[in-house]
Amino acid sequence: MNSYKKLIKYYDFDTELGRLVIFFSEKGIVYLSLAEDMESILQHINNKYGQAIKVDRDEHHYHEEIIEYSKGRLKKFSLPIDLQGTEFQKRVWFELLNIPYGETITYKDLAIKIGNPKGYRAVGGALNKNPILIVVPCHRVIGSNGDLVGFGAGIAMKERLLKLERDNLNLVSQ
């Protein structure tokens, strides 16, 4: 059972990638997702993190960098994150932050980077639980044969994010 339960705030907003919903604690972002099936998302947030209350997005600025990213104008996020998971999951998720914009690595490469060379399946499991879409860039992890596999928001979105980054690699200064 997660002892993290606390008040979580959220709001939704539009991007070039679609409507997103962002949940955050006083420490930072805890969850970012496509704003589909809000009932299921809210139930998940309530079960894992605590009571979620909707707030006015104009009082918060988490969405601004995400919108800039979706327009191909931002390479690196400076947003505070509040990742909650097992120690293994957090190790995997924090390593994702080291994958450069526009580049990809394989599940096996990621397993090696975290010191668990045979743990590529466990890495895949951790990526499947990544709570912060886009900002913690699990879309940059691909299959060993180069295939786009395993993305919570769907393979089409993974392909779209990678194309966005490739197309804007040399245009973005940050």
C-alpha positions as protocol buffer text, in pm:
chain_id: "A"
residue {
  index: 1
  type: MET
  ca { x: 0 y: 0 z: 0 }
}
residue {
  index: 2
  type: ASN
  ca { x: 127 y: 346 z: -81 }
}
residue {
  index: 3
  type: SER
  ca { x: 169 y: 575 z: 218 }
}
residue {
  index: 4
  type: TYR
  ca { x: 205 y: 875 z: -11 }
}
residue {
  index: 5
  type: LYS
  ca { x: -163 y: 972 z: 0 }
}
residue {
  index: 6
  type: LYS
  ca { x: -210 y: 1349 z: 9 }
}
residue {
  index: 7
  type: LEU
  ca { x: -401 y: 1623 z: -167 }
}
residue {
  index: 8
  type: ILE
  ca { x: -329 y: 1633 z: -540 }
}
residue {
  index: 9
  type: LYS
  ca { x: -429 y: 1919 z: -767 }
}
residue {
  index: 10
  type: TYR
  ca { x: -500 y: 1888 z: -1138 }
}
residue {
  index: 11
  type: TYR
  ca { x: -617 y: 2062 z: -1450 }
}
residue {
  index: 12
  type: ASP
  ca { x: -641 y: 1982 z: -1818 }
}
residue {
  index: 13
  type: PHE
  ca { x: -513 y: 2178 z: -2116 }
}
residue {
  index: 14
  type: ASP
  ca { x: -481 y: 2159 z: -2492 }
}
residue {
  index: 15
  type: THR
  ca { x: -154 y: 2094 z: -2677 }
}
residue {
  index: 16
  type: GLU
  ca { x: -52 y: 2013 z: -3032 }
}
residue {
  index: 17
  type: LEU
  ca { x: -53 y: 1649 z: -2915 }
}
residue {
  index: 18
  type: GLY
  ca { x: -408 y: 1658 z: -2785 }
}
residue {
  index: 19
  type: ARG
  ca { x: -579 y: 1736 z: -2457 }
}
residue {
  index: 20
  type: LEU
  ca { x: -364 y: 1647 z: -2156 }
}
residue {
  index: 21
  type: VAL
  ca { x: -434 y: 1634 z: -1785 }
}
residue {
  index: 22
  type: ILE
  ca { x: -167 y: 1708 z: -1526 }
}
residue {
  index: 23
  type: PHE
  ca { x: -171 y: 1615 z: -1157 }
}
residue {
  index: 24
  type: PHE
  ca { x: 72 y: 1764 z: -908 }
}
residue {
  index: 25
  type: SER
  ca { x: 160 y: 1776 z: -540 }
}
residue {
  index: 26
  type: GLU
  ca { x: 335 y: 2056 z: -358 }
}
residue {
  index: 27
  type: LYS
  ca { x: 664 y: 1895 z: -475 }
}
residue {
  index: 28
  type: GLY
  ca { x: 586 y: 1870 z: -845 }
}
residue {
  index: 29
  type: ILE
  ca { x: 415 y: 1670 z: -1118 }
}
residue {
  index: 30
  type: VAL
  ca { x: 299 y: 1324 z: -1013 }
}
residue {
  index: 31
  type: TYR
  ca { x: 103 y: 1224 z: -1323 }
}
residue {
  index: 32
  type: LEU
  ca { x: 59 y: 1345 z: -1681 }
}
residue {
  index: 33
  type: SER
  ca { x: -165 y: 1173 z: -1931 }
}
residue {
  index: 34
  type: LEU
  ca { x: -387 y: 1218 z: -2231 }
}
residue {
  index: 35
  type: ALA
  ca { x: -720 y: 1346 z: -2097 }
}
residue {
  index: 36
  type: GLU
  ca { x: -914 y: 1040 z: -2205 }
}
residue {
  index: 37
  type: ASP
  ca { x: -1144 y: 845 z: -1974 }
}
residue {
  index: 38
  type: MET
  ca { x: -1114 y: 1097 z: -1691 }
}
residue {
  index: 39
  type: GLU
  ca { x: -1324 y: 879 z: -1461 }
}
residue {
  index: 40
  type: SER
  ca { x: -1065 y: 599 z: -1473 }
}
residue {
  index: 41
  type: ILE
  ca { x: -776 y: 845 z: -1441 }
}
residue {
  index: 42
  type: LEU
  ca { x: -931 y: 1012 z: -1136 }
}
residue {
  index: 43
  type: GLN
  ca { x: -997 y: 673 z: -977 }
}
residue {
  index: 44
  type: HIS
  ca { x: -634 y: 572 z: -1035 }
}
residue {
  index: 45
  type: ILE
  ca { x: -505 y: 901 z: -890 }
}
residue {
  index: 46
  type: ASN
  ca { x: -730 y: 872 z: -586 }
}
residue {
  index: 47
  type: ASN
  ca { x: -618 y: 513 z: -522 }
}
residue {
  index: 48
  type: LYS
  ca { x: -247 y: 578 z: -571 }
}
residue {
  index: 49
  type: TYR
  ca { x: -184 y: 936 z: -462 }
}
residue {
  index: 50
  type: GLY
  ca { x: -483 y: 1073 z: -273 }
}
residue {
  index: 51
  type: GLN
  ca { x: -775 y: 1305 z: -323 }
}
residue {
  index: 52
  type: ALA
  ca { x: -755 y: 1507 z: -645 }
}
residue {
  index: 53
  type: ILE
  ca { x: -911 y: 1849 z: -677 }
}
residue {
  index: 54
  type: LYS
  ca { x: -945 y: 2041 z: -1000 }
}
residue {
  index: 55
  type: VAL
  ca { x: -784 y: 2385 z: -998 }
}
residue {
  index: 56
  type: ASP
  ca { x: -770 y: 2682 z: -1234 }
}
residue {
  index: 57
  type: ARG
  ca { x: -483 y: 2634 z: -1478 }
}
residue {
  index: 58
  type: ASP
  ca { x: -425 y: 3010 z: -1487 }
}
residue {
  index: 59
  type: GLU
  ca { x: -294 y: 2989 z: -1130 }
}
residue {
  index: 60
  type: HIS
  ca { x: -34 y: 2728 z: -1228 }
}
residue {
  index: 61
  type: HIS
  ca { x: 224 y: 2709 z: -1503 }
}
residue {
  index: 62
  type: TYR
  ca { x: 314 y: 2342 z: -1544 }
}
residue {
  index: 63
  type: HIS
  ca { x: 144 y: 2329 z: -1882 }
}
residue {
  index: 64
  type: GLU
  ca { x: 346 y: 2609 z: -2043 }
}
residue {
  index: 65
  type: GLU
  ca { x: 663 y: 2401 z: -2102 }
}
residue {
  index: 66
  type: ILE
  ca { x: 459 y: 2104 z: -2221 }
}
residue {
  index: 67
  type: ILE
  ca { x: 280 y: 2322 z: -2475 }
}
residue {
  index: 68
  type: GLU
  ca { x: 615 y: 2462 z: -2594 }
}
residue {
  index: 69
  type: TYR
  ca { x: 749 y: 2106 z: -2627 }
}
residue {
  index: 70
  type: SER
  ca { x: 440 y: 2003 z: -2827 }
}
residue {
  index: 71
  type: LYS
  ca { x: 507 y: 2290 z: -3069 }
}
residue {
  index: 72
  type: GLY
  ca { x: 867 y: 2173 z: -3118 }
}
residue {
  index: 73
  type: ARG
  ca { x: 1013 y: 2471 z: -2932 }
}
residue {
  index: 74
  type: LEU
  ca { x: 1148 y: 2306 z: -2615 }
}
residue {
  index: 75
  type: LYS
  ca { x: 1403 y: 2025 z: -2579 }
}
residue {
  index: 76
  type: LYS
  ca { x: 1449 y: 1996 z: -2205 }
}
residue {
  index: 77
  type: PHE
  ca { x: 1197 y: 2036 z: -1927 }
}
residue {
  index: 78
  type: SER
  ca { x: 1276 y: 2221 z: -1606 }
}
residue {
  index: 79
  type: LEU
  ca { x: 949 y: 2118 z: -1440 }
}
residue {
  index: 80
  type: PRO
  ca { x: 959 y: 1977 z: -1087 }
}
residue {
  index: 81
  type: ILE
  ca { x: 857 y: 1613 z: -1072 }
}
residue {
  index: 82
  type: ASP
  ca { x: 741 y: 1405 z: -777 }
}
residue {
  index: 83
  type: LEU
  ca { x: 787 y: 1046 z: -895 }
}
residue {
  index: 84
  type: GLN
  ca { x: 627 y: 782 z: -673 }
}
residue {
  index: 85
  type: GLY
  ca { x: 708 y: 416 z: -730 }
}
residue {
  index: 86
  type: THR
  ca { x: 940 y: 137 z: -624 }
}
residue {
  index: 87
  type: GLU
  ca { x: 1312 y: 207 z: -598 }
}
residue {
  index: 88
  type: PHE
  ca { x: 1366 y: 8 z: -919 }
}
residue {
  index: 89
  type: GLN
  ca { x: 1096 y: 201 z: -1106 }
}
residue {
  index: 90
  type: LYS
  ca { x: 1239 y: 534 z: -992 }
}
residue {
  index: 91
  type: ARG
  ca { x: 1589 y: 429 z: -1100 }
}
residue {
  index: 92
  type: VAL
  ca { x: 1453 y: 348 z: -1447 }
}
residue {
  index: 93
  type: TRP
  ca { x: 1244 y: 666 z: -1469 }
}
residue {
  index: 94
  type: PHE
  ca { x: 1526 y: 895 z: -1359 }
}
residue {
  index: 95
  type: GLU
  ca { x: 1758 y: 733 z: -1615 }
}
residue {
  index: 96
  type: LEU
  ca { x: 1504 y: 820 z: -1884 }
}
residue {
  index: 97
  type: LEU
  ca { x: 1573 y: 1186 z: -1810 }
}
residue {
  index: 98
  type: ASN
  ca { x: 1929 y: 1131 z: -1941 }
}
residue {
  index: 99
  type: ILE
  ca { x: 1819 y: 1023 z: -2290 }
}
residue {
  index: 100
  type: PRO
  ca { x: 1883 y: 1323 z: -2515 }
}
residue {
  index: 101
  type: TYR
  ca { x: 1602 y: 1489 z: -2708 }
}
residue {
  index: 102
  type: GLY
  ca { x: 1557 y: 1328 z: -3047 }
}
residue {
  index: 103
  type: GLU
  ca { x: 1753 y: 1013 z: -2958 }
}
residue {
  index: 104
  type: THR
  ca { x: 1641 y: 662 z: -2870 }
}
residue {
  index: 105
  type: ILE
  ca { x: 1785 y: 370 z: -2679 }
}
residue {
  index: 106
  type: THR
  ca { x: 1672 y: 10 z: -2646 }
}
residue {
  index: 107
  type: TYR
  ca { x: 1520 y: -156 z: -2342 }
}
residue {
  index: 108
  type: LYS
  ca { x: 1841 y: -360 z: -2315 }
}
residue {
  index: 109
  type: ASP
  ca { x: 2058 y: -45 z: -2328 }
}
residue {
  index: 110
  type: LEU
  ca { x: 1847 y: 109 z: -2054 }
}
residue {
  index: 111
  type: ALA
  ca { x: 1879 y: -206 z: -1842 }
}
residue {
  index: 112
  type: ILE
  ca { x: 2258 y: -188 z: -1881 }
}
residue {
  index: 113
  type: LYS
  ca { x: 2261 y: 182 z: -1786 }
}
residue {
  index: 114
  type: ILE
  ca { x: 2084 y: 110 z: -1457 }
}
residue {
  index: 115
  type: GLY
  ca { x: 2323 y: -176 z: -1380 }
}
residue {
  index: 116
  type: ASN
  ca { x: 2085 y: -463 z: -1453 }
}
residue {
  index: 117
  type: PRO
  ca { x: 2191 y: -593 z: -1797 }
}
residue {
  index: 118
  type: LYS
  ca { x: 1951 y: -888 z: -1798 }
}
residue {
  index: 119
  type: GLY
  ca { x: 1661 y: -685 z: -1662 }
}
residue {
  index: 120
  type: TYR
  ca { x: 1523 y: -550 z: -1988 }
}
residue {
  index: 121
  type: ARG
  ca { x: 1182 y: -707 z: -1924 }
}
residue {
  index: 122
  type: ALA
  ca { x: 1170 y: -551 z: -1577 }
}
residue {
  index: 123
  type: VAL
  ca { x: 1268 y: -221 z: -1740 }
}
residue {
  index: 124
  type: GLY
  ca { x: 974 y: -263 z: -1978 }
}
residue {
  index: 125
  type: GLY
  ca { x: 747 y: -318 z: -1680 }
}
residue {
  index: 126
  type: ALA
  ca { x: 873 y: 0 z: -1515 }
}
residue {
  index: 127
  type: LEU
  ca { x: 826 y: 197 z: -1835 }
}
residue {
  index: 128
  type: ASN
  ca { x: 469 y: 68 z: -1856 }
}
residue {
  index: 129
  type: LYS
  ca { x: 408 y: 227 z: -1514 }
}
residue {
  index: 130
  type: ASN
  ca { x: 574 y: 562 z: -1598 }
}
residue {
  index: 131
  type: PRO
  ca { x: 327 y: 814 z: -1452 }
}
residue {
  index: 132
  type: ILE
  ca { x: 459 y: 1125 z: -1627 }
}
residue {
  index: 133
  type: LEU
  ca { x: 408 y: 1096 z: -2002 }
}
residue {
  index: 134
  type: ILE
  ca { x: 636 y: 1312 z: -2222 }
}
residue {
  index: 135
  type: VAL
  ca { x: 827 y: 1485 z: -1938 }
}
residue {
  index: 136
  type: VAL
  ca { x: 980 y: 1153 z: -1831 }
}
residue {
  index: 137
  type: PRO
  ca { x: 1049 y: 1041 z: -2189 }
}
residue {
  index: 138
  type: CYS
  ca { x: 975 y: 669 z: -2204 }
}
residue {
  index: 139
  type: HIS
  ca { x: 879 y: 727 z: -2568 }
}
residue {
  index: 140
  type: ARG
  ca { x: 1255 y: 736 z: -2641 }
}
residue {
  index: 141
  type: VAL
  ca { x: 1294 y: 365 z: -2557 }
}
residue {
  index: 142
  type: ILE
  ca { x: 1253 y: 123 z: -2848 }
}
residue {
  index: 143
  type: GLY
  ca { x: 1282 y: -248 z: -2916 }
}
residue {
  index: 144
  type: SER
  ca { x: 1624 y: -400 z: -2989 }
}
residue {
  index: 145
  type: ASN
  ca { x: 1525 y: -442 z: -3355 }
}
residue {
  index: 146
  type: GLY
  ca { x: 1431 y: -74 z: -3382 }
}
residue {
  index: 147
  type: ASP
  ca { x: 1057 y: -132 z: -3355 }
}
residue {
  index: 148
  type: LEU
  ca { x: 837 y: 108 z: -3162 }
}
residue {
  index: 149
  type: VAL
  ca { x: 688 y: -104 z: -2886 }
}
residue {
  index: 150
  type: GLY
  ca { x: 518 y: -62 z: -2553 }
}
residue {
  index: 151
  type: PHE
  ca { x: 387 y: 287 z: -2497 }
}
residue {
  index: 152
  type: GLY
  ca { x: 96 y: 359 z: -2262 }
}
residue {
  index: 153
  type: ALA
  ca { x: -48 y: 632 z: -2485 }
}
residue {
  index: 154
  type: GLY
  ca { x: -26 y: 404 z: -2789 }
}
residue {
  index: 155
  type: ILE
  ca { x: 230 y: 339 z: -3059 }
}
residue {
  index: 156
  type: ALA
  ca { x: 86 y: 613 z: -3282 }
}
residue {
  index: 157
  type: MET
  ca { x: 156 y: 871 z: -3007 }
}
residue {
  index: 158
  type: LYS
  ca { x: 505 y: 730 z: -2950 }
}
residue {
  index: 159
  type: GLU
  ca { x: 576 y: 764 z: -3322 }
}
residue {
  index: 160
  type: ARG
  ca { x: 436 y: 1117 z: -3319 }
}
residue {
  index: 161
  type: LEU
  ca { x: 657 y: 1223 z: -3025 }
}
residue {
  index: 162
  type: LEU
  ca { x: 971 y: 1077 z: -3184 }
}
residue {
  index: 163
  type: LYS
  ca { x: 891 y: 1246 z: -3516 }
}
residue {
  index: 164
  type: LEU
  ca { x: 830 y: 1577 z: -3339 }
}
residue {
  index: 165
  type: GLU
  ca { x: 1173 y: 1552 z: -3177 }
}
residue {
  index: 166
  type: ARG
  ca { x: 1354 y: 1441 z: -3494 }
}
residue {
  index: 167
  type: ASP
  ca { x: 1191 y: 1713 z: -3702 }
}
residue {
  index: 168
  type: ASN
  ca { x: 1282 y: 1984 z: -3452 }
}
residue {
  index: 169
  type: LEU
  ca { x: 1618 y: 1855 z: -3332 }
}
residue {
  index: 170
  type: ASN
  ca { x: 1821 y: 2138 z: -3486 }
}
residue {
  index: 171
  type: LEU
  ca { x: 1555 y: 2406 z: -3454 }
}
residue {
  index: 172
  type: VAL
  ca { x: 1523 y: 2406 z: -3077 }
}
residue {
  index: 173
  type: SER
  ca { x: 1789 y: 2591 z: -2881 }
}
residue {
  index: 174
  type: GLN
  ca { x: 1713 y: 2477 z: -2525 }
}
